[in-house]
Short mmCIF file of C-alpha atoms and ligand atoms in Angstrom, two decimals:
data_model
loop_
_atom_site.label_atom_id
_atom_site.label_comp_id
_atom_site.label_asym_id
_atom_site.label_seq_id
_atom_site.Cartn_x
_atom_site.Cartn_y
_atom_site.Cartn_z
CA MET L 1 138.27 83.64 158.31
CA ASP L 2 136.86 80.33 156.34
CA LEU L 3 139.46 77.56 154.46
CA ILE L 4 139.08 76.64 150.96
CA SER L 5 141.24 73.54 150.44
CA VAL L 6 141.79 72.39 147.01
CA VAL L 7 141.91 69.28 145.78
CA VAL L 8 143.82 68.25 142.39
CA PRO L 9 144.59 64.87 141.26
CA CYS L 10 147.34 64.68 138.96
CA TYR L 11 148.99 62.38 136.40
CA ASN L 12 151.81 62.99 134.91
CA GLU L 13 151.09 66.31 134.76
CA GLN L 14 154.62 68.30 134.63
CA GLU L 15 153.56 70.13 131.80
CA ALA L 16 150.57 71.74 133.18
CA LEU L 17 152.01 72.35 136.56
CA PRO L 18 153.21 75.46 136.41
CA ALA L 19 150.64 77.25 134.67
CA PHE L 20 147.42 75.84 136.82
CA TYR L 21 150.24 76.56 139.74
CA LYS L 22 150.33 80.35 138.46
CA GLU L 23 146.96 80.64 138.27
CA ILE L 24 145.63 78.96 141.18
CA THR L 25 147.45 81.57 142.78
CA LYS L 26 146.48 84.18 140.99
CA THR L 27 142.72 83.19 142.27
CA ALA L 28 143.89 83.03 145.63
CA ALA L 29 145.47 86.53 145.59
CA GLU L 30 142.06 87.97 144.73
CA MET L 31 140.04 86.14 147.14
CA SER L 32 142.12 86.90 149.74
CA TYR L 33 139.06 87.07 152.18
CA VAL L 34 139.66 83.42 152.97
CA LYS L 35 142.43 80.95 153.59
CA PHE L 36 143.55 78.24 151.15
CA GLU L 37 145.17 75.23 151.14
CA PHE L 38 146.20 73.13 147.66
CA VAL L 39 146.18 69.31 148.36
CA PHE L 40 147.67 67.78 144.73
CA ILE L 41 147.77 64.23 145.00
CA ASP L 42 150.42 62.79 142.78
CA ASP L 43 148.70 59.49 141.46
CA GLY L 44 152.10 57.58 140.25
CA SER L 45 153.29 59.71 138.05
CA LYS L 46 155.76 58.80 136.10
CA ASP L 47 157.00 62.34 135.21
CA LYS L 48 158.22 65.06 137.19
CA THR L 49 155.22 65.91 138.52
CA LEU L 50 156.06 64.83 142.42
CA SER L 51 159.03 66.84 142.42
CA MET L 52 157.62 69.32 141.57
CA LEU L 53 154.91 69.50 143.65
CA LYS L 54 157.96 68.76 146.43
CA TYR L 55 159.21 72.39 144.94
CA LEU L 56 155.96 74.09 145.27
CA HIS L 57 155.70 73.08 148.80
CA LYS L 58 159.11 74.34 149.67
CA LYS L 59 158.38 77.45 148.26
CA ASP L 60 154.16 77.72 149.67
CA GLU L 61 152.91 75.96 152.82
CA ARG L 62 149.74 75.82 151.22
CA VAL L 63 151.10 73.39 148.58
CA ARG L 64 150.37 69.84 150.31
CA TYR L 65 151.10 66.87 148.52
CA ILE L 66 150.10 63.31 148.89
CA SER L 67 152.12 60.90 146.41
CA PHE L 68 150.72 56.98 145.86
CA SER L 69 153.12 54.10 145.03
CA ARG L 70 151.43 53.42 142.34
CA ASN L 71 148.59 54.28 139.40
CA PHE L 72 145.17 54.44 141.59
CA GLY L 73 143.26 56.36 139.02
CA LYS L 74 141.68 59.46 139.33
CA GLU L 75 138.67 58.27 141.41
CA ALA L 76 141.18 57.14 143.79
CA GLY L 77 143.41 60.72 143.83
CA MET L 78 140.42 62.52 143.82
CA LEU L 79 139.22 60.42 147.72
CA ALA L 80 142.40 60.69 149.24
CA GLY L 81 142.55 64.41 148.27
CA LEU L 82 139.05 64.58 150.18
CA GLU L 83 140.01 63.08 153.30
CA ALA L 84 142.77 64.74 153.34
CA ALA L 85 141.35 68.08 153.05
CA LYS L 86 141.22 70.35 156.23
CA GLY L 87 138.89 73.37 154.72
CA ASP L 88 135.55 74.14 155.60
CA TYR L 89 134.55 74.44 151.55
CA ILE L 90 136.04 71.79 148.99
CA ALA L 91 137.02 72.36 145.58
CA VAL L 92 137.98 69.62 143.22
CA MET L 93 139.51 70.69 140.08
CA ASP L 94 141.45 69.28 137.46
CA ALA L 95 145.44 70.10 137.07
CA ASP L 96 145.10 70.99 133.20
CA LEU L 97 143.13 74.79 133.35
CA GLN L 98 140.36 73.28 132.22
CA ASP L 99 138.56 73.96 135.20
CA PRO L 100 139.11 77.76 135.11
CA PRO L 101 139.82 78.65 138.95
CA SER L 102 138.46 82.30 137.81
CA LEU L 103 135.17 80.38 138.76
CA LEU L 104 136.15 79.74 142.31
CA PRO L 105 135.01 83.07 143.53
CA LYS L 106 131.47 83.06 142.49
CA MET L 107 131.53 79.22 143.49
CA TYR L 108 132.18 80.42 146.98
CA LYS L 109 129.66 82.91 147.30
CA LEU L 110 127.04 80.47 145.77
CA VAL L 111 127.99 77.98 148.58
CA LYS L 112 128.62 80.25 151.85
CA LYS L 113 125.98 83.48 151.21
CA ASP L 114 123.25 81.70 148.59
CA GLY L 115 122.67 78.91 150.41
CA TYR L 116 124.02 75.51 148.19
CA ASP L 117 125.33 73.30 148.83
CA CYS L 118 127.34 72.45 146.22
CA ALA L 119 128.43 74.96 143.08
CA GLY L 120 129.13 72.28 140.45
CA THR L 121 130.71 73.15 136.87
CA ARG L 122 128.36 71.57 133.26
CA ARG L 123 130.10 72.25 129.82
CA THR L 124 127.68 73.64 127.11
CA ASN L 125 130.07 72.27 124.23
CA ARG L 126 131.54 69.14 123.84
CA GLU L 127 134.01 70.84 121.03
CA GLY L 128 137.05 69.18 120.22
CA GLU L 129 136.33 66.13 120.84
CA PRO L 130 135.79 63.44 118.57
CA PRO L 131 131.94 62.97 117.76
CA ILE L 132 131.74 59.43 117.68
CA ARG L 133 132.75 59.92 121.40
CA SER L 134 130.38 62.91 121.88
CA PHE L 135 127.65 61.25 120.62
CA PHE L 136 128.13 57.73 123.06
CA ALA L 137 128.73 59.77 126.16
CA ARG L 138 125.57 61.26 125.46
CA MET L 139 123.77 58.20 125.22
CA PHE L 140 125.43 57.31 128.11
CA TYR L 141 124.03 60.00 130.25
CA LYS L 142 120.83 59.04 128.76
CA ILE L 143 120.78 54.79 130.00
CA ILE L 144 122.28 55.89 133.13
CA ASN L 145 119.86 58.06 134.41
CA LYS L 146 116.79 56.01 132.97
CA MET L 147 118.73 52.94 134.93
CA SER L 148 119.64 54.55 138.34
CA ASP L 149 117.96 56.89 140.67
CA ALA L 150 121.23 58.98 141.42
CA ASP L 151 120.90 62.36 139.21
CA ILE L 152 123.83 62.02 137.15
CA VAL L 153 124.05 65.40 135.32
CA ASP L 154 125.13 65.65 131.54
CA GLY L 155 127.99 67.38 130.75
CA ALA L 156 129.05 67.72 134.44
CA ARG L 157 132.28 67.82 135.44
CA ASP L 158 134.53 66.60 138.32
CA TYR L 159 135.33 70.74 138.97
CA ARG L 160 132.72 71.76 141.69
CA LEU L 161 132.95 73.25 145.52
CA MET L 162 130.81 71.31 148.46
CA SER L 163 130.52 72.12 151.58
CA ARG L 164 132.13 70.22 154.14
CA GLN L 165 128.68 68.43 155.55
CA MET L 166 128.26 67.34 151.86
CA VAL L 167 132.23 66.52 151.94
CA ASP L 168 131.28 64.17 154.66
CA ALA L 169 128.32 62.86 153.06
CA ILE L 170 130.44 61.98 150.37
CA LEU L 171 133.17 60.21 152.74
CA SER L 172 130.96 58.28 154.43
CA MET L 173 130.87 55.79 151.04
CA LYS L 174 132.80 53.47 151.89
CA GLU L 175 132.45 51.72 148.79
CA TYR L 176 135.49 50.06 146.72
CA ASN L 177 134.11 51.38 143.58
CA ARG L 178 134.16 54.74 143.23
CA PHE L 179 132.03 56.55 140.33
CA SER L 180 131.98 59.75 141.89
CA LYS L 181 130.17 61.15 138.99
CA GLY L 182 126.78 59.05 140.45
CA ILE L 183 128.35 59.59 144.42
CA PHE L 184 128.21 63.38 143.78
CA GLY L 185 124.52 62.85 142.35
CA TRP L 186 123.63 60.38 145.04
CA VAL L 187 124.20 62.34 148.04
CA GLY L 188 121.64 64.75 146.61
CA PHE L 189 122.10 68.27 148.69
CA LYS L 190 121.34 71.51 146.61
CA THR L 191 123.51 71.88 143.82
CA LYS L 192 124.02 74.88 141.57
CA TRP L 193 125.28 74.32 137.60
CA LEU L 194 127.19 76.93 136.87
CA GLU L 195 127.83 76.56 132.57
CA TYR L 196 131.05 76.96 130.87
CA VAL L 197 131.85 76.69 127.74
CA ASN L 198 134.96 73.26 127.28
CA THR L 199 138.64 74.48 126.80
CA GLN L 200 141.52 72.56 125.86
CA ARG L 201 143.85 71.66 128.10
CA VAL L 202 146.77 73.70 128.60
CA ALA L 203 149.37 71.26 128.13
CA GLY L 204 150.03 67.45 128.18
CA GLU L 205 147.42 64.90 126.56
CA THR L 206 144.20 63.53 127.55
CA LYS L 207 144.31 60.45 129.95
CA TRP L 208 141.65 58.87 128.94
CA SER L 209 141.33 56.52 125.41
CA PHE L 210 138.38 55.77 124.34
CA TRP L 211 138.29 51.80 125.85
CA LYS L 212 138.74 52.97 129.36
CA LEU L 213 135.81 55.88 129.01
CA PHE L 214 134.02 52.95 127.75
CA LYS L 215 134.45 50.72 130.97
CA TYR L 216 134.03 53.27 132.90
CA SER L 217 131.00 54.07 131.93
CA ILE L 218 129.88 50.62 132.62
CA GLU L 219 131.28 50.18 135.91
CA GLY L 220 129.10 53.72 136.56
CA ILE L 221 126.06 51.90 135.43
CA MET L 222 127.12 49.23 137.86
CA ALA L 223 128.04 50.94 140.84
CA PHE L 224 124.49 53.02 140.32
CA SER L 225 121.83 50.48 139.14
CA THR L 226 120.36 46.94 139.23
CA THR L 227 118.52 47.53 136.07
CA PRO L 228 120.83 45.35 133.61
CA LEU L 229 119.86 42.53 136.29
CA TYR L 230 116.10 43.00 135.69
CA ILE L 231 116.66 42.93 132.32
CA SER L 232 117.87 39.71 131.79
CA SER L 233 114.90 38.05 133.72
CA ILE L 234 112.18 40.38 131.91
CA MET L 235 113.95 38.88 128.43
CA GLY L 236 113.47 35.47 129.96
CA PHE L 237 110.15 35.81 130.96
CA ILE L 238 109.38 37.00 127.15
CA ILE L 239 110.65 34.60 125.17
CA CYS L 240 109.15 31.70 127.81
CA LEU L 241 105.85 33.31 126.58
CA ALA L 242 106.90 33.49 122.93
CA ALA L 243 107.65 30.04 123.11
CA PHE L 244 104.48 28.80 124.68
CA ILE L 245 102.58 30.68 122.53
CA MET L 246 104.43 28.95 119.53
CA ALA L 247 103.85 25.86 120.90
CA CYS L 248 100.43 26.48 120.94
CA PHE L 249 99.86 26.94 117.46
CA TYR L 250 102.44 24.24 116.64
CA LEU L 251 100.22 21.63 118.58
CA ILE L 252 97.09 23.58 117.01
CA LYS L 253 98.35 23.82 113.01
CA THR L 254 99.46 19.44 113.40
CA LEU L 255 96.26 18.40 114.63
CA VAL L 256 93.86 20.15 112.02
CA PHE L 257 96.76 19.82 109.14
CA GLY L 258 98.68 16.88 109.93
CA ASP L 259 102.44 17.20 110.76
CA PRO L 260 105.12 17.86 107.50
CA THR L 261 108.22 17.40 109.36
CA ALA L 262 110.04 20.45 108.70
CA GLY L 263 111.52 23.67 110.45
CA PHE L 264 115.82 22.92 110.62
CA PRO L 265 116.66 26.50 110.00
CA SER L 266 114.16 28.09 112.40
CA LEU L 267 115.42 25.32 115.15
CA VAL L 268 118.92 26.29 114.94
CA CYS L 269 118.18 29.67 114.52
CA ILE L 270 115.77 29.35 118.27
CA ILE L 271 118.46 27.55 119.50
CA LEU L 272 121.12 30.39 118.68
CA PHE L 273 119.16 32.60 119.85
CA LEU L 274 118.53 31.29 123.34
CA GLY L 275 121.94 30.17 124.06
CA GLY L 276 123.29 34.18 122.96
CA ILE L 277 120.92 35.34 125.85
CA GLN L 278 121.80 33.35 128.41
CA LEU L 279 125.12 33.81 128.00
CA ILE L 280 124.87 37.82 127.85
CA GLY L 281 122.33 37.16 130.81
CA ILE L 282 125.03 34.87 132.68
CA GLY L 283 128.04 37.83 131.55
CA VAL L 284 125.70 40.55 133.53
CA VAL L 285 125.51 38.25 136.90
CA GLY L 286 129.32 38.05 136.71
CA MET L 287 129.41 41.33 136.48
CA TYR L 288 127.84 42.57 138.89
CA LEU L 289 129.74 39.24 141.39
CA SER L 290 133.15 40.12 140.21
CA LYS L 291 132.03 43.89 141.90
CA THR L 292 130.79 42.02 144.81
CA TYR L 293 133.91 40.00 144.75
CA LEU L 294 136.08 43.25 144.73
CA GLU L 295 133.79 44.66 147.54
CA THR L 296 134.20 42.49 150.06
CA LYS L 297 137.82 41.76 149.68
CA ARG L 298 137.40 45.34 151.76
CA ARG L 299 141.13 46.15 149.74
CA PRO L 300 142.69 50.18 150.54
CA ILE L 301 141.85 52.26 147.67
CA TYR L 302 145.00 54.01 147.51
CA ILE L 303 147.81 53.74 149.17
CA ILE L 304 150.47 56.48 149.93
CA LYS L 305 153.99 56.77 149.54
CA GLU L 306 154.75 60.12 150.89
CA THR L 307 152.84 63.43 151.92
CA GLU L 308 154.54 66.69 152.95
CA GLU L 309 154.71 65.79 156.57
CA LYS L 310 155.41 62.20 156.36
CA LYS L 311 158.62 61.52 153.85
N1 UDP G 401 144.13 62.38 136.47
C1 UDP G 401 144.72 61.12 137.69
N2 UDP G 401 144.91 59.74 137.51
C2 UDP G 401 144.48 59.38 136.30
C3 UDP G 401 143.83 59.99 135.20
C4 UDP G 401 144.16 61.11 135.46
O1 UDP G 401 144.91 62.00 138.74
O2 UDP G 401 144.97 57.57 136.36
C5 UDP G 401 144.19 63.51 136.60
C6 UDP G 401 144.93 63.96 135.59
O3 UDP G 401 145.96 64.62 135.97
C7 UDP G 401 143.51 65.45 135.65
C8 UDP G 401 142.43 65.16 135.53
O4 UDP G 401 142.59 63.77 136.44
O5 UDP G 401 144.11 66.51 136.65
C9 UDP G 401 141.93 65.20 134.41
O6 UDP G 401 142.56 64.14 133.18
P1 UDP G 401 142.40 64.51 132.19
O7 UDP G 401 142.21 66.08 131.99
O8 UDP G 401 142.90 64.08 131.57
O9 UDP G 401 140.59 64.16 131.65
P2 UDP G 401 139.98 64.85 131.08
O10 UDP G 401 139.82 66.47 131.19
O11 UDP G 401 140.56 64.31 129.57
O12 UDP G 401 138.39 64.16 130.91
MG1 MG G 402 141.41 67.51 131.70
#
């Protein structure tokens, strides 16, 4: 019998957890032809998430938990879960029931029988989301797909079921700045996308503010593309060319028509423009440098405080 590991990162999910546990065990009962383990990651929650997980573990030994020493973010949670998962097939799922567990039988069939390595999910609408947020999200996917060779699908959720082989490939990527939407795409493998209509979370609230998402998207671009670095070089080249043409133009003009000295405003504009471009360029280089700096420190991506095995 196959074992399916369900990895669930949880941060302050005390309101959603009971409903989630009820749903996932219902699906597990329906799929009596496989075994299950549920790997919950308590990402430094400040509410009763951990004690609830402990309670669930006592009640149901399929429930495992890993508790972090502080909040390390969802990426770290997913990584810890994937590393701990023992299953032949591994699913990643949110705790807020925005990822319906009822899709699991279909996903399992796709990967087990139909020759896919991964069954991923895409939401087809962005309802219940502020319009500006949707707009920026769409732009982000357009930009990152132009810049990067990893295929990053618009609207793809982190909810997916993967084969052991694919998970091992993901775990072989040891980078510190983990952008999993990119990592999932980068490792390749055959993915079947299931589409479903976005639903609201059952309880609690989203942990993503607009600013957090914005920072996350910049990190995604930097983790999976070096195009911004080229852009500043290309811009420098274009500006040099423009300056050369302008120099020729004014040289000829002065030689032919004489020199009524003028052009103070245009000079100021040019200097400011160039200063701005230079600062942007340095900023871009600096961002990559800072990422490299963090990467070379080789810090652990998460720190475990306790698990169901080690209390
Ligand atoms: N999450 C986490 N650590 C964090 C933020 C979120 O483990 O720092 C978990 C959260 O508990 C949930 C999942 O990641 O299970 C998705 O979070 P959320 O529902 O807030 O994101 P959204 O669905 O709005 O994108
Ligand atoms: Mg959610």
